[in-house]
Coordinates of C-alpha atoms and ligand atoms in Angstrom, one line a residue:
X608 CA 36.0 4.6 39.4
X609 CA 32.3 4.3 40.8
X610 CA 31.6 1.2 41.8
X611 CA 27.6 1.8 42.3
X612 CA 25.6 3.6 40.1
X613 CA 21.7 4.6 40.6
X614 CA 19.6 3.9 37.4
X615 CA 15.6 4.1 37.8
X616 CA 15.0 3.0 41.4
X617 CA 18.0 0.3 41.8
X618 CA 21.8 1.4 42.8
X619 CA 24.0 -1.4 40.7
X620 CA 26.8 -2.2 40.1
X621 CA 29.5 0.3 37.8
X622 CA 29.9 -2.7 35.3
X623 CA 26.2 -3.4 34.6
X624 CA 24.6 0.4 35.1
X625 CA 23.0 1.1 31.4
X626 CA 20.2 2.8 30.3
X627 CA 18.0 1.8 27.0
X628 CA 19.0 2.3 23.4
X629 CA 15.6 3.6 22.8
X630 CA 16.1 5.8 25.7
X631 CA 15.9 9.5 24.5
X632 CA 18.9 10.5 26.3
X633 CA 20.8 8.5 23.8
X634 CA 18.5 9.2 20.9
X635 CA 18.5 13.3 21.2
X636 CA 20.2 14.0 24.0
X637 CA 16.7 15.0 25.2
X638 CA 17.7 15.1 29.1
X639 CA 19.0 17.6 31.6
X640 CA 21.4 16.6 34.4
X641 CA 23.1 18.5 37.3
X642 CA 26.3 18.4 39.1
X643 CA 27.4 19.1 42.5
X644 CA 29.9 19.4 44.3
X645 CA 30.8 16.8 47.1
X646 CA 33.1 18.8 50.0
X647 CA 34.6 16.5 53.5
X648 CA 32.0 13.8 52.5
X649 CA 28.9 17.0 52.3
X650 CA 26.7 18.4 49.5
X651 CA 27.7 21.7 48.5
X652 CA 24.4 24.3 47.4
X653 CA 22.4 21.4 46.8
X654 CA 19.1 23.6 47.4
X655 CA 20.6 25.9 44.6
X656 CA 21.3 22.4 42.2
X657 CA 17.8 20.9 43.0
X658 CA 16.3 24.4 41.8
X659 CA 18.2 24.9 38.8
X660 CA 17.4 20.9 38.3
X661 CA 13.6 21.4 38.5
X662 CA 14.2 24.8 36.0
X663 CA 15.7 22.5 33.5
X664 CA 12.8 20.1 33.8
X665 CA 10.4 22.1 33.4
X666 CA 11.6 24.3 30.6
X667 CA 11.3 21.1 28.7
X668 CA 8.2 19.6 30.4
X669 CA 9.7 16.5 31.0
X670 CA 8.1 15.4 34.7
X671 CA 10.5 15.5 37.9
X672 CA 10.9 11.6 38.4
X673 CA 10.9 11.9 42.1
X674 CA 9.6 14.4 45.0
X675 CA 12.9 16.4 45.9
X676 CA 13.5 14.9 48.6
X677 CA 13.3 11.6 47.1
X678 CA 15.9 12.4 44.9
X679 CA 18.4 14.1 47.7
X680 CA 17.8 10.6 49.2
X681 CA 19.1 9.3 46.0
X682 CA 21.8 11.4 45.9
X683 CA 23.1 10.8 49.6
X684 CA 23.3 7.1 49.3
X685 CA 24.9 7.2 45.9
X686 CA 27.6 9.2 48.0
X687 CA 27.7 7.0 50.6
X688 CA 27.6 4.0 49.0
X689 CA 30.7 4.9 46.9
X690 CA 32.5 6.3 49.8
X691 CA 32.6 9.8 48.0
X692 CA 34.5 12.1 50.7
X693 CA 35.7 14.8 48.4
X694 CA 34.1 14.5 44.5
X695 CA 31.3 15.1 42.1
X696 CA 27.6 13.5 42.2
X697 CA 25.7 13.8 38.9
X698 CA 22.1 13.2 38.4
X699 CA 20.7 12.9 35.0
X700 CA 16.9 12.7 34.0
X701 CA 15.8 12.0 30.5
X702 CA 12.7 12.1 29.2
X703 CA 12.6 8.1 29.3
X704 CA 12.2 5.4 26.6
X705 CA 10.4 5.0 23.7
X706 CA 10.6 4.3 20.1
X707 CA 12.2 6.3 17.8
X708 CA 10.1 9.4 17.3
X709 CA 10.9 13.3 17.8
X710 CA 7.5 14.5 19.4
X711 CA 7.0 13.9 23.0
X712 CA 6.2 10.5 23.8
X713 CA 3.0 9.3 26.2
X714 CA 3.1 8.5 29.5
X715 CA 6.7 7.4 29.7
X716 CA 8.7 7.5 32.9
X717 CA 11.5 9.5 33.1
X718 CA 14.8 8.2 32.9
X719 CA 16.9 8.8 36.6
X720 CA 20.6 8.0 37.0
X721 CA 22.9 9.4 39.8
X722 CA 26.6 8.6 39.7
X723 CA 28.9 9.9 42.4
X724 CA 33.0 9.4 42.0
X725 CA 35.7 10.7 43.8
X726 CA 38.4 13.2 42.8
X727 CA 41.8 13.7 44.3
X728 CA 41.4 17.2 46.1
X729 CA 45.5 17.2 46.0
X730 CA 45.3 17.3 42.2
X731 CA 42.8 20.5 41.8
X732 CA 44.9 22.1 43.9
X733 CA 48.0 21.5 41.8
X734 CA 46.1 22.9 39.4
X735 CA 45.2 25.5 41.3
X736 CA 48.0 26.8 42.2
X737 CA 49.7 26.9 38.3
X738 CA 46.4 28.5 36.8
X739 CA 45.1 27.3 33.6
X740 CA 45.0 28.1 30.3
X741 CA 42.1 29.0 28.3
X742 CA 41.2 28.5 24.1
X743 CA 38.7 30.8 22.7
X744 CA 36.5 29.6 19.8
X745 CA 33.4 30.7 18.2
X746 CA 30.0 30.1 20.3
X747 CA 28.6 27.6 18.4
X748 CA 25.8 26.6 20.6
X749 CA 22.2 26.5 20.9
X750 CA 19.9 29.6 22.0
X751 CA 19.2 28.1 25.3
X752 CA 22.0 27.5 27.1
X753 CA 20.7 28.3 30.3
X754 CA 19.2 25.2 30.5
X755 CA 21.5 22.4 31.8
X756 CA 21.1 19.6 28.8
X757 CA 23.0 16.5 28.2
X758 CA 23.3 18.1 24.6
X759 CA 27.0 18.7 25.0
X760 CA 28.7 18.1 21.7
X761 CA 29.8 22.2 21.2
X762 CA 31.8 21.7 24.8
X763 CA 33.8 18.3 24.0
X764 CA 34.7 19.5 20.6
X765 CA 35.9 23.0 22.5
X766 CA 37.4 21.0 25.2
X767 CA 39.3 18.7 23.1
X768 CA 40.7 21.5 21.0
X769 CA 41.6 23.0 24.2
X770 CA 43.6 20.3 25.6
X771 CA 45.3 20.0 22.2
X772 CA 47.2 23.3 22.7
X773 CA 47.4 22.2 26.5
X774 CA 44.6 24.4 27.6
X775 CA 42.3 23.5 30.8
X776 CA 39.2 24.8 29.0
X777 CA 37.9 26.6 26.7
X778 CA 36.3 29.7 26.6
X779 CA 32.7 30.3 24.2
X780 CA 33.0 33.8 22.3
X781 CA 30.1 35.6 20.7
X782 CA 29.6 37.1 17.6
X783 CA 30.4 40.6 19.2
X784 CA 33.6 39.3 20.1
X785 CA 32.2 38.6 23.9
X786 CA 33.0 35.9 26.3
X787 CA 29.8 34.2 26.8
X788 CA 31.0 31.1 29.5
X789 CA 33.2 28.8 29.6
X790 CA 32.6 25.0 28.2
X791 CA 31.8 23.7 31.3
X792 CA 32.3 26.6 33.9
X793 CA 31.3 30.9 33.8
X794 CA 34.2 33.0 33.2
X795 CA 35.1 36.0 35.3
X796 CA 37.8 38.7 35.3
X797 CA 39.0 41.2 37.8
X798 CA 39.9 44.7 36.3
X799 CA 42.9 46.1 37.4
X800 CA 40.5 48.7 39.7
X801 CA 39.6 45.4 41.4
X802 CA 35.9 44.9 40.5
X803 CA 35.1 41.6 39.3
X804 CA 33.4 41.3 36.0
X805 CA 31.1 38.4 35.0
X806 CA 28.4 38.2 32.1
X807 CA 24.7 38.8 33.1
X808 CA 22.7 36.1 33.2
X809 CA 20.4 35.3 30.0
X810 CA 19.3 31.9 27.5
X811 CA 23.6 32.8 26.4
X812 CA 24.7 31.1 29.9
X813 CA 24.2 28.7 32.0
X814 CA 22.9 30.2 35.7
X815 CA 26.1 28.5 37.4
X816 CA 25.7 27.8 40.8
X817 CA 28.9 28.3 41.7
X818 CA 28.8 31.8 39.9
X819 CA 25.5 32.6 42.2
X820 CA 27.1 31.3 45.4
X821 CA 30.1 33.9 44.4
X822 CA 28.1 36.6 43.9
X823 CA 27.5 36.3 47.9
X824 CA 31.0 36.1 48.6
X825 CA 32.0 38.9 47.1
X826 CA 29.3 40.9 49.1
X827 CA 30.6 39.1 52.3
X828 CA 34.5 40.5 51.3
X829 CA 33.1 44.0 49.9
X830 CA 34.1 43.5 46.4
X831 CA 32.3 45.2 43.7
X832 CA 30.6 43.5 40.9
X833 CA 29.6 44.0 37.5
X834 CA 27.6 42.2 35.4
X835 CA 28.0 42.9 32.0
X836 CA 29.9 41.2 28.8
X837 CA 33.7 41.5 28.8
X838 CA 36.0 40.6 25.5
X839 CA 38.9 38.5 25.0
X840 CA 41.5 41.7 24.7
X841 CA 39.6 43.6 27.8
X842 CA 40.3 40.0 29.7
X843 CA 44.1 40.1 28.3
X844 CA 44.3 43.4 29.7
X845 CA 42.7 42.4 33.0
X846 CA 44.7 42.3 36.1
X847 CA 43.3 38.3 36.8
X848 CA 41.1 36.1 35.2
X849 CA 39.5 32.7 36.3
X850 CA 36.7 30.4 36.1
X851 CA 34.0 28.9 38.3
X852 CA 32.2 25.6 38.2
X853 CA 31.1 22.8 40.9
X854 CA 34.3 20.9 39.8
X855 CA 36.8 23.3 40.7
X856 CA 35.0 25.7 42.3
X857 CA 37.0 29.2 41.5
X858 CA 40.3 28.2 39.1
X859 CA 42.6 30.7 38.2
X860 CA 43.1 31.6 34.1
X861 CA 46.3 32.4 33.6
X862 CA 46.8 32.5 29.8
X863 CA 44.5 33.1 26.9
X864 CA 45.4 31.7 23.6
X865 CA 48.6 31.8 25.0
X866 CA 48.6 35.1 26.1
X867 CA 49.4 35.7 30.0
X868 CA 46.6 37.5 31.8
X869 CA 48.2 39.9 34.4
X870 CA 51.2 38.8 35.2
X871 CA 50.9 35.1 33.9
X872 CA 50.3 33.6 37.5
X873 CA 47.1 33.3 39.5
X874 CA 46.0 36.8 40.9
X875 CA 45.7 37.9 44.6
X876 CA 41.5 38.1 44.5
X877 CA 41.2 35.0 43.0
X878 CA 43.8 32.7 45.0
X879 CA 41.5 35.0 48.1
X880 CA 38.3 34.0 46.3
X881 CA 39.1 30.3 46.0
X882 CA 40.8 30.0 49.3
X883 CA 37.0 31.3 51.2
X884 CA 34.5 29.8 48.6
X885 CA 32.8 27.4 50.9
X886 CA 32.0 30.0 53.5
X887 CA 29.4 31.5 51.5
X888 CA 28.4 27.8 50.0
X889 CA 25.9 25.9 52.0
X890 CA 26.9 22.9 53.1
X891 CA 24.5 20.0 53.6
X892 CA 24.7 17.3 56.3
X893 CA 25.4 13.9 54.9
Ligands
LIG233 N1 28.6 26.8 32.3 C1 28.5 25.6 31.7 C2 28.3 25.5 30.3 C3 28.7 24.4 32.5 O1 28.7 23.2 32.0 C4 28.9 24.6 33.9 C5 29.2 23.4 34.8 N2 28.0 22.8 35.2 C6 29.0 25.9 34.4 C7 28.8 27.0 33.6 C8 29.2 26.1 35.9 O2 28.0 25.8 36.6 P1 28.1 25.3 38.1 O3 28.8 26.4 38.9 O4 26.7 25.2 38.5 O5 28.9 24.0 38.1

């Protein structure tokens, strides 16, 4: 549980950290927000977050609330201050407060809240190491998905469903039939030739850092990549199948809709993939 929370310029306690009603956030879910990965107490791509962060921003012109370093400032203490060794810091910026009205309002301050808590390493790895399972529903989501909103309603509706039928996430699906990402990670396969299949970036996706820092790795091991759409039956046929996200990094997919992928157990190049993530990630002093 965090016990100190950041919320427009004052790091307070969990208990009492709350934003406005009126704030827009709230109102329609008109914010963006970023995740990262916290790795032995360090910042994982946080140059890549902070980009994708001021992308976000600006594809909905709501003003960056702070200089950039500013905000990795914020970020830091937040980490420190909740004793954050191995985790997950968020920030979240919404276009601020103000009564009730869909058109942007007038010089209104953005809306800043950073949040950093802790996650048992010991328990990804568990997971890790079994694989998940993976629901596929219908893509249900807006035409921009490649900017990172708060407006996340299509992913816990897919999520929940997912964990109903004991899946670890779920798995978006266009009207072609093709995986577009996952609800909260991008979704990857490895044909049984080896290469590594991922969809090409577009509004579909979101650019995943993760997915990005991958892409290096898999020039550092000499693996070959394609990036181009892959269905639910060419990932059943697949040799492996996972998912990547600052959460959990690369996690294996071992079934679909039931279905094993390969041989039902987390595959060689993506147990290799996982295992040497963070030597292609750049890794920020604390
Ligand atoms: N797609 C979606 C829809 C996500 O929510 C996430 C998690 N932020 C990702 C992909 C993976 O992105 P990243 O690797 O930057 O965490």
């Amino acid at each position: 549980m965090p016990r100190t929370v950041y919320v427009n310029g004052r790091y307070l306690p969990y208990a009492h950290a709350a934003v406005h009603v009126e704030d827009r956030g709230f109102q329609f879910a008109d914010a963006v927000y970023e995740v990262a990965e916290v790795w032995r107490g360090r910042l994982v791509d946080e140059a890549r977050h902070m980009a994708r962060l001021e992308r976000s921003l600006t594809e909905l012109e709501i003003p960056p609330p702070m200089s950039q370093a500013a905000l990795a400032h914020v970020m830091r203490e937040t980490v420190r201050r909740n004793r954050v060794a191995n985790g997950l810091v968020y920030l979240q910026v919404s276009r601020g407060e103000a009564p009730r009205d869909f058109p942007f309002p007038k010089d209104v301050a953005p809306t800043l809240v950073c949040i950093a808590r802790s996650i048992d390493p010991a328990k990804i790895a568990a997971r890790a190491d079994g694989g998940i399972g993976v629901k596929t529903m219908p893509d249900i989501r807006w035409a921009r998905c490649d900017i990172k909103t708060v407006m996340l309603l299509p992913a816990c509706l897919a999520k929940e469903a997912a964990r109903r039928e004991d899946a670890g996430e779920a798995w978006f699906v266009d009207e072609s039939g093709l995986v577009t990402e996952g609800a909260s990670s991008n979704a990857w396969i490895v044909t049984r030739a080896g290469r590594l299949v991922t969809r090409p970036l577009g509004h579909d996706i979101l650019p995943g850092v993760t997915r990005r820092t991958l892409v290096d790795l898999l020039g550092i091991e000499g693996l070959e990549l394609d990036e181009r759409a892959f269905s639910v039956a060419e990932a059943l046929a697949a040799g492996e199948a996972f998912v990547t996200s600052a959460s959990a990094t690369v996690m294996p997919v071992v079934r679909i809709d039931g279905r094993p992928v390969g041989d039902g157990r987390p595959g060689p190049i993506t147990l290799k993939l996982r295992l040497n993530f963070h030597h292609a990630a750049a890794i920020s002093e604390p």
